[in-house]
XYZ file of C-alpha atoms in Angstrom:
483
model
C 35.742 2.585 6.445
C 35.994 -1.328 6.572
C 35.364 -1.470 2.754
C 37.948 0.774 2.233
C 40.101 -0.951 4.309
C 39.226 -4.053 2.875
C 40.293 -2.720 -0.487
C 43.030 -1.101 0.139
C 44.285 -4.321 1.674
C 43.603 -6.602 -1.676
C 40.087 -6.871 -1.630
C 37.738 -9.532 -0.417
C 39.367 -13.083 -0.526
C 36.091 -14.475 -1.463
C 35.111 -13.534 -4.967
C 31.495 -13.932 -4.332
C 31.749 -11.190 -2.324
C 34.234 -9.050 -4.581
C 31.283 -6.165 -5.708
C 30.449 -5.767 -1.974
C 32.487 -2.668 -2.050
C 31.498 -0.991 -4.766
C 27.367 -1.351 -3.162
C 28.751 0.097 -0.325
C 29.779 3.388 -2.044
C 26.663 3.313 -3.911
C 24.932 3.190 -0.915
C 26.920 6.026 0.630
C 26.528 7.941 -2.387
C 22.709 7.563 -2.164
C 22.509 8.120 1.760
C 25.477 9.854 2.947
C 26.751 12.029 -0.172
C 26.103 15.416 1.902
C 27.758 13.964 5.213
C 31.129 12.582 3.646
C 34.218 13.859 3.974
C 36.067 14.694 0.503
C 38.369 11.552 0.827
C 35.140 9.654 1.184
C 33.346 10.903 -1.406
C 36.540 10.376 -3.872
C 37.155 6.828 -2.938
C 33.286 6.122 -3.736
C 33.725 7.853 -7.051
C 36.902 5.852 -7.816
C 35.230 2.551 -6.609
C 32.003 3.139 -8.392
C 33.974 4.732 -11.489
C 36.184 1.300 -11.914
C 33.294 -0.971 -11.454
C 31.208 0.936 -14.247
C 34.164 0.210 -17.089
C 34.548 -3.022 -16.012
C 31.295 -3.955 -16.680
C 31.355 -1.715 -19.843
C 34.347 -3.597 -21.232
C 33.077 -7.165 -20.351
C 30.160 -7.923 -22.117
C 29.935 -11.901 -21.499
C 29.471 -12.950 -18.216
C 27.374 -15.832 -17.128
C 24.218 -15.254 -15.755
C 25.580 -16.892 -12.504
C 28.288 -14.118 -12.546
C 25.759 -11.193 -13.898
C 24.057 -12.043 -10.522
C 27.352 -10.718 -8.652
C 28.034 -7.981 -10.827
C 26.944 -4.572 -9.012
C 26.061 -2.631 -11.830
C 22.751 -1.459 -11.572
C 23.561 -0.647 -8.024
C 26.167 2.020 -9.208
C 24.366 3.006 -12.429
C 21.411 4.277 -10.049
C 23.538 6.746 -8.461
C 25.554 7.761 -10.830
C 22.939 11.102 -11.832
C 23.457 11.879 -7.922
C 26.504 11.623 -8.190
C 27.204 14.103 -10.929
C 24.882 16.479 -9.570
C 26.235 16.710 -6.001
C 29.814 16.461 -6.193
C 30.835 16.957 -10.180
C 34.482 18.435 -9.346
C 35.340 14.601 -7.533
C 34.154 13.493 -10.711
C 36.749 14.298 -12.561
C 37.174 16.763 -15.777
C 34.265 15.271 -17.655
C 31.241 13.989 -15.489
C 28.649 13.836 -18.892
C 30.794 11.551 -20.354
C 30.749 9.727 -16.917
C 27.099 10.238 -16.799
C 26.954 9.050 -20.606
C 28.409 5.539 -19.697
C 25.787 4.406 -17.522
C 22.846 5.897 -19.473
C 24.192 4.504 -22.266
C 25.245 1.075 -21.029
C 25.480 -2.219 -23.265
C 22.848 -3.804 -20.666
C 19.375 -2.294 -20.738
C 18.747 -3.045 -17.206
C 21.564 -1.038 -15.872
C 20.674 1.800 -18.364
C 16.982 1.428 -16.811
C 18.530 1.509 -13.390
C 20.857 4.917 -14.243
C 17.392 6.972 -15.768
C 15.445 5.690 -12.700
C 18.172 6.843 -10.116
C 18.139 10.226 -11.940
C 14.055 10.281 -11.408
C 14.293 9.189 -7.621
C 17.698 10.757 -6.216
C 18.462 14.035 -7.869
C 16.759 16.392 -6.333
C 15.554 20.073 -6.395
C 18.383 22.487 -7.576
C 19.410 20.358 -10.962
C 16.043 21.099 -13.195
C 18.371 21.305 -16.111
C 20.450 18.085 -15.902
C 16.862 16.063 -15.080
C 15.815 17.595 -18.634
C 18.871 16.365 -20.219
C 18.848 13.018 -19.245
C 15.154 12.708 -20.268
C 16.184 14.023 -23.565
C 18.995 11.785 -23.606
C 16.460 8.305 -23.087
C 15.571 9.983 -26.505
C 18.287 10.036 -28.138
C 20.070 7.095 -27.165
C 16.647 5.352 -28.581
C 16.923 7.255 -31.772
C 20.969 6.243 -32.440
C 19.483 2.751 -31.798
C 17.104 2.638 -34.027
C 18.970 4.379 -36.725
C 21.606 1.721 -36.042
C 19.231 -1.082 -36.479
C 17.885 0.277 -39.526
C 21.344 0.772 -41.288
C 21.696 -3.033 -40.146
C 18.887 -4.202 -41.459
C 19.594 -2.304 -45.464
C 22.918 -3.722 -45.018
C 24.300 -6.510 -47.380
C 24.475 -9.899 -45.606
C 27.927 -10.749 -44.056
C 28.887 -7.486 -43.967
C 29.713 -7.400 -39.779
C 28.432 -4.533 -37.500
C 31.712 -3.023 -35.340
C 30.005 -3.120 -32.002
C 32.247 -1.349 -30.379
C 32.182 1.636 -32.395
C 28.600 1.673 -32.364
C 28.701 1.440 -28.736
C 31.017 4.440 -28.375
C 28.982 6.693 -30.879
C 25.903 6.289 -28.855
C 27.934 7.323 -26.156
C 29.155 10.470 -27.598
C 25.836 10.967 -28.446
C 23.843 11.375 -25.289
C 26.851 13.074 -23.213
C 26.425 15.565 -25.991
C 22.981 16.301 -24.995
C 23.825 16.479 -21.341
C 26.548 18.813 -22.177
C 23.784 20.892 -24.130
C 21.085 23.038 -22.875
C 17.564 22.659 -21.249
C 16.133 24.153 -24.214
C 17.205 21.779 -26.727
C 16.434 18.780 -24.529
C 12.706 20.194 -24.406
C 12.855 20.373 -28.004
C 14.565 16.321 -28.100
C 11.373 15.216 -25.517
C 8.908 16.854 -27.838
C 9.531 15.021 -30.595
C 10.237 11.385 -28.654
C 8.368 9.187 -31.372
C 5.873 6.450 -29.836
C 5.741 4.445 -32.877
C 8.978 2.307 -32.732
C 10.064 -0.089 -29.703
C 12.881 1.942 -29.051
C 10.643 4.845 -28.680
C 8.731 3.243 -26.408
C 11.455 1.665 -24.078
C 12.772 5.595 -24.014
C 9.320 7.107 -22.951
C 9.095 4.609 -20.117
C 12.993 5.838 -18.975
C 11.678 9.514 -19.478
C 8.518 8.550 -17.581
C 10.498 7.187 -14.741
C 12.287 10.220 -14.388
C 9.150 13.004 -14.410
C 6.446 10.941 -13.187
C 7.869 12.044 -9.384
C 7.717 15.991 -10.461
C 4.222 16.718 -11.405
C 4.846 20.447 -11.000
C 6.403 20.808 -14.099
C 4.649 21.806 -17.692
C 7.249 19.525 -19.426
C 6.093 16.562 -17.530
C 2.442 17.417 -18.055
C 2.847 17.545 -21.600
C 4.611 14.445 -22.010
C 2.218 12.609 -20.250
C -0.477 13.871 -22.026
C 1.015 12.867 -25.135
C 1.946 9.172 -23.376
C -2.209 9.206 -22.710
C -2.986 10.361 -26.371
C -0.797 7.473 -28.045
C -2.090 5.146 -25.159
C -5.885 5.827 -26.831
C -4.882 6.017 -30.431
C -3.407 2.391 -29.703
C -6.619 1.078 -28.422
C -8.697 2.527 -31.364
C -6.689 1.529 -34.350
C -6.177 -2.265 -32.315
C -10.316 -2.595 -32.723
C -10.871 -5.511 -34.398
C -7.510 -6.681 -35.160
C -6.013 -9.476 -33.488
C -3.231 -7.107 -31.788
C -0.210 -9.532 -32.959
C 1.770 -6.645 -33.315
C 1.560 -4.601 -30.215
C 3.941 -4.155 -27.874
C 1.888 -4.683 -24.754
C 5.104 -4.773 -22.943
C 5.556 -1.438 -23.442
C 2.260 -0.111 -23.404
C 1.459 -1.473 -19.887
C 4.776 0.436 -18.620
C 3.712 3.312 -20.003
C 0.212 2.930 -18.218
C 1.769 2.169 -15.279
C 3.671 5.425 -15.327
C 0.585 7.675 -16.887
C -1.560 6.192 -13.648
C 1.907 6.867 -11.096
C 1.985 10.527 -12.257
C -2.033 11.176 -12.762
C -2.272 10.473 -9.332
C 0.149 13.481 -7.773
C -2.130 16.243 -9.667
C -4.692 17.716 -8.451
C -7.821 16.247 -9.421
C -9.369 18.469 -12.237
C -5.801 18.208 -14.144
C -5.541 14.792 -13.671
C -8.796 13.924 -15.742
C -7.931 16.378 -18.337
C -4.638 14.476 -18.790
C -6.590 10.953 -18.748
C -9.312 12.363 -20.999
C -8.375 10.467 -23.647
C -8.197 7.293 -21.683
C -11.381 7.799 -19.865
C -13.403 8.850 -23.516
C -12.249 5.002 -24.539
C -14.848 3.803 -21.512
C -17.717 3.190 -23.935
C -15.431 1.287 -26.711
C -12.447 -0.277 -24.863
C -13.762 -1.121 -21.121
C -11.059 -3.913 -21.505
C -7.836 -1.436 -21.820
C -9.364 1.053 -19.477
C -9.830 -1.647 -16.890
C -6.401 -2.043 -16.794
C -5.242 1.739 -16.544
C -8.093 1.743 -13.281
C -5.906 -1.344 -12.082
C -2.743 0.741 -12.242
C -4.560 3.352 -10.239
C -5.701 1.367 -7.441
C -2.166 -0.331 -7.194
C -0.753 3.158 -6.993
C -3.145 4.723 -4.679
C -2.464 1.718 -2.351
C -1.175 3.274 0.782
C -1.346 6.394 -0.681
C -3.248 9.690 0.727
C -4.553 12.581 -0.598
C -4.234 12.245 -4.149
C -6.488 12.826 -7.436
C -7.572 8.985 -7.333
C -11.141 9.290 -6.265
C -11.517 12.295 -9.128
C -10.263 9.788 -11.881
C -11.929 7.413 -10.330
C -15.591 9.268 -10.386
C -14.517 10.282 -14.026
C -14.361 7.065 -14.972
C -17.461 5.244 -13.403
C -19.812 8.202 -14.474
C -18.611 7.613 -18.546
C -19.907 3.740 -17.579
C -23.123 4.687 -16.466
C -23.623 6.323 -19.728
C -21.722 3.233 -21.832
C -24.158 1.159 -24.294
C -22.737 -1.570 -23.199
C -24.481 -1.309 -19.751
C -27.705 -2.969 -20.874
C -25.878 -6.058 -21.979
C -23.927 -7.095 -19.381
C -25.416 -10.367 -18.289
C -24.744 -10.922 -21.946
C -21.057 -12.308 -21.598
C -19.581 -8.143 -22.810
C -16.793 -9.649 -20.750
C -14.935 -6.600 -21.338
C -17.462 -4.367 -19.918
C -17.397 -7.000 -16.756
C -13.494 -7.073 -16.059
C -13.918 -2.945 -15.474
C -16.920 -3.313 -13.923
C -15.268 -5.589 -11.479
C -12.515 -2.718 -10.906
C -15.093 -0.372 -10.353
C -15.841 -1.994 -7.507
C -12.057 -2.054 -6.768
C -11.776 -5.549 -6.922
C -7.860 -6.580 -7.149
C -5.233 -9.014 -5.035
C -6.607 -8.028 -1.801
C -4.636 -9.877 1.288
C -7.363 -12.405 3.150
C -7.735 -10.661 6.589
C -8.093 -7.386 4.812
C -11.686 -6.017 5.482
C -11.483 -2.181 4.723
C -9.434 0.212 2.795
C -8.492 2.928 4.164
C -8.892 5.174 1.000
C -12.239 4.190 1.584
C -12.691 6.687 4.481
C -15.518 9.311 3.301
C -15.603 7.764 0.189
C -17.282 4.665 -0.075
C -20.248 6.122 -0.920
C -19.122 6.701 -3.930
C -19.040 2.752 -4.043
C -22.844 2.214 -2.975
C -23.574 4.975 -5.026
C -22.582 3.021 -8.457
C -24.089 -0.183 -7.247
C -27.459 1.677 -6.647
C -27.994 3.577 -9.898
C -25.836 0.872 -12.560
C -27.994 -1.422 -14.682
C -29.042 -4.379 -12.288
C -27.679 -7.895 -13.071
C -25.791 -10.348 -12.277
C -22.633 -9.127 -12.970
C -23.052 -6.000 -11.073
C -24.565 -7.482 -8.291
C -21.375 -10.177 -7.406
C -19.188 -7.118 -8.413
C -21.063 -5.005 -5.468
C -20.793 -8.192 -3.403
C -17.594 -8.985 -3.386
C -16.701 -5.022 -2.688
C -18.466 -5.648 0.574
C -17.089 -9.380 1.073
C -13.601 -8.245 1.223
C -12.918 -4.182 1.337
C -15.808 -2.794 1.979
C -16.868 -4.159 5.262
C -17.833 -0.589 6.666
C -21.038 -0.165 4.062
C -22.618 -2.931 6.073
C -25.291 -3.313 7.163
C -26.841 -0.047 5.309
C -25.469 -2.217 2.093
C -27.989 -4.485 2.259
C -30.803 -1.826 1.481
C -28.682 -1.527 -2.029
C -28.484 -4.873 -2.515
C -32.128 -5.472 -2.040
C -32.918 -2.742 -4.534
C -30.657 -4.521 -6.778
C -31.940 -8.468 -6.304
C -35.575 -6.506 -6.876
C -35.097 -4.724 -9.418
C -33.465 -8.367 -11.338
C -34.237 -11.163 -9.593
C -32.078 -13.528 -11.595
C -29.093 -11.490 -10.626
C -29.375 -13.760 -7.559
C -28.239 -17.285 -9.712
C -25.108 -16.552 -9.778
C -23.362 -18.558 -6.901
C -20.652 -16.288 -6.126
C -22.910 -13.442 -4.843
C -25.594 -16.000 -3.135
C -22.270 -17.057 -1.179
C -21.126 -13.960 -0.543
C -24.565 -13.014 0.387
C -25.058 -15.921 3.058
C -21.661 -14.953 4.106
C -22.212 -11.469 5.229
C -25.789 -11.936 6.432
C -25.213 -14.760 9.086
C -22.364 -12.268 10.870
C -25.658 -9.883 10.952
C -28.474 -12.151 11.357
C -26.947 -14.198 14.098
C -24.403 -11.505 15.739
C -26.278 -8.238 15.515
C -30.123 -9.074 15.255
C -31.002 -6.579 17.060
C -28.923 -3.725 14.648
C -31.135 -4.935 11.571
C -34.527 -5.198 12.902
C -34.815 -2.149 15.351
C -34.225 -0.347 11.423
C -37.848 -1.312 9.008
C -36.043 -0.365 5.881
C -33.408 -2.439 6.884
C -35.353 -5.268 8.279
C -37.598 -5.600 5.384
C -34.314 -5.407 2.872
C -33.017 -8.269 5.182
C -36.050 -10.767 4.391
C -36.561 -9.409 1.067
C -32.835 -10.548 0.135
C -33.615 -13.950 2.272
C -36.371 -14.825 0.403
C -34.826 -14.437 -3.137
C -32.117 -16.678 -1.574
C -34.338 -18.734 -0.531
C -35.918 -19.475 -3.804
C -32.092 -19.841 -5.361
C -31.987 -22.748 -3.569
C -29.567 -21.509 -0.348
C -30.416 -23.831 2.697
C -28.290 -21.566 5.132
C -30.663 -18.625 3.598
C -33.774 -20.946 4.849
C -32.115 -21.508 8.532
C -31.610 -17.764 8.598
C -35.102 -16.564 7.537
C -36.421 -18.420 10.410
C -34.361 -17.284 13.101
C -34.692 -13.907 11.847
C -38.343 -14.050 11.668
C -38.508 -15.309 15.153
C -38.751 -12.582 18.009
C -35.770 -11.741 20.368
C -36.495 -13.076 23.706
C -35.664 -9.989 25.160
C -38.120 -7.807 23.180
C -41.203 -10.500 23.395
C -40.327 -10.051 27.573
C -40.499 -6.284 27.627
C -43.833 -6.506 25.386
C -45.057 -8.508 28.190
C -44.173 -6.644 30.841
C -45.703 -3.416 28.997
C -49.027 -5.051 28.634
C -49.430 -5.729 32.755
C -48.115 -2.346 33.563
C -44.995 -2.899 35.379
C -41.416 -1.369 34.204
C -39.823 -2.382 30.978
């Protein structure tokens, strides 16, 4: 109502301020579309309407003045928007739709496919597939446009503006079309140009959040497919001419959408991601990353499936027995693995890890020992994976025996020294009423030891030394009286 009124009386004297009203309808759009009374709801339209062909129309603003330009705020709701209320709209809402999803600014035309992904809801299947199949489209008129550009003569001038307003006409005509064809458009998106790519990632935004459907499962699959095929033919070669940019969006989006199946689909999708552990650890490393970044605050998704899929293809990777041997791609997802990533500092547990870390202990105990593995394990338990202790230790005893050099590398003897002092000199008692334990505990001390840790040395004698309270009860055993 005060926007309104604020418009109605001249707008905001303050031209820093003057898109303030058109984020306002946005916002009600987004939040209030159901609740609004028709009046509303038409004055939001108008507002966000106006703004839109402003911005269409002005193409050079500074980027001082792009700051203040509201855009991307409207663009994101203008899929709602057509869906919900079409007849406030006005006689053609594709071609209203068409203007933002086919904007001169790629960030607002990112922002309109996104807002269709996130805010249109159940009830408009159809006009989701369209504008999917429209990110396709609007790629291919670009591309065809670029190519005509490129054969033609030089100083012969590109009309802009016509261009602009054919790749309009184009996608409203496929959101004016049917579901059909736009399943037909998405099936034959082509990976292999930029403006391919930049489409998939709009189509991605848009059915990574409905996991349900057999359209989204097949374009993912295909998304994981090229993702592999990238990595295989890029062996060897210096990868100059990849577009990582796009590739790691796509990723992004594969790991987003993986993660809402249930587990057995989920690996079938990333099959041909997770068959790329024994030649590209590197690329699959970062897929992993996406996952745990994902999963983050996340519950009861596929992640520990994909997750299981992937470390059991490592145990079997040739690589395995070289891994002290600076494989440093083997080591980076070796390192994720162990879910190693930008943990805060007073983090000491994940709570994904609830029934599940021994999943964790379970890699560290049967991979290849060394040195590698062994900080990888350590640093798991350093930071997130607090619970395993002290039963840890027995694990990374097994380890420091089984590869005794494992234990010169100075980030795990720190991390080592580290955890044992909160055990050795605030829980004595938890470690040495356990043997197994007790005997991992001075087993691990001594290899310290001979590393060359001095707090190692302290701690070997005090652990060695018996608890006052146990050497009193022994005592009192021996003369007969009570404990």
């Amino acid at each position: 109502t005060d926007a309104r009124t604020l418009d109605e009386a001249g707008g905001v004297p303050d031209p820093t301020f003057a898109g303030g009203g058109a984020i306002v309808a946005a916002a009600c759009i987004r939040d209030h579309i159901s609740e609004m009374e028709a009046d509303e709801t038409e004055w939001c339209c108008n507002k966000i309407r106006q703004t839109l062909e402003d911005s269409i129309r002005d193409e050079g603003p500074s980027p001082y003045e792009r700051g203040r330009v509201p855009d991307r705020s409207i663009s994101a709701v203008v899929g709602l928007l057509v869906a919900e209320a079409p007849e406030v709209v006005g006689d053609d809402p594709y071609d209203f739709l068409a203007a933002a999803l086919s904007h001169w600014s790629d960030e607002v035309t990112d922002y309109g496919y996104a807002g269709v992904g996130q805010f249109v809801g159940a009830g408009h299947e159809e006009l989701v597939l369209r504008c999917a199949a429209a990110a396709v489209v609007e790629a291919r008129d670009r591309h065809d446009r670029m190519e005509a550009e490129r054969r033609t003569m030089m100083g012969e001038s590109v009309d802009e503006d016509s261009a602009s307003l054919s790749t309009r006409a184009a996608v409203r005509g496929v959101l004016a079309g049917s579901a059909d064809e736009a399943r037909s458009i998405l099936a034959e998106i082509d990976l292999t140009t930029w403006t391919g790519r930049r489409a998939a990632t709009r189509v991605a935004r848009i059915l990574a959040s409905r996991p349900g459907w057999s359209e989204s499962k097949a374009f993912f699959k295909l998304v994981a497919d090229w993702v592999a095929s990238v990595w295989s033919s890029d062996r060897g070669q210096s990868g100059g001419h990849r577009d990582f940019h796009g590739e790691k969006a796509l990723e992004k989006e594969l790991a987003r959408f993986v993660l809402s199946l249930p587990g057995g689909e989920a690996v079938g999708i990333l099959t041909p991601v997770i068959d790329c552990v024994a030649s590209e650890p590197r690329e699959v490393e970062d897929v992993l990353h996406s996952l745990i970044l994902a999963a983050d605050g996340a519950t009861d998704d596929s992640f520990w499936s994909i997750w299981q899929a992937i470390a059991d293809r490592a145990l079997e990777a040739p690589w395995l027995e070289r891994l002290d041997a600076g494989y440093s791609g083997a080591e980076s997802l070796i390192r994720r693995l162990f879910l190693e990533t930008y943990w805060k500092d007073d983090v000491s547990h994940w709570d994904r890890l609830d029934g599940e870390a021994h999943r964790v202990d379970g890699l560290a105990a049967e991979l290849t020992p060394a040195g590698i593995t062994l900080t990888a394990y350590a640093r798991f338990l350093y930071s997130i994976g607090q619970q395993s202790l002290p039963r840890a230790f027995l694990v990374l005893d097994a380890m420091v025996t089984a590869s005794p050099q494992a234990m010169g590398h100075a980030d795990a003897l720190f991390m080592l020294e580290t955890m044992l002092v909160r055990f050795v000199y605030g829980e004595p008692h938890r470690l040495k009423s356990d043997p197994d334990l007790r005997g991992s505990v001075l087993r691990l001390l001594d290899s310290m030891v001979s590393a060359g840790s001095s707090a190692a040395y302290r701690m070997r004698d005090d652990f060695v030394t018996p608890e006052r309270g146990a050497g009193d009860a022994a005592t009192a055993s021996r003369n007969g009286s009570p404990a």
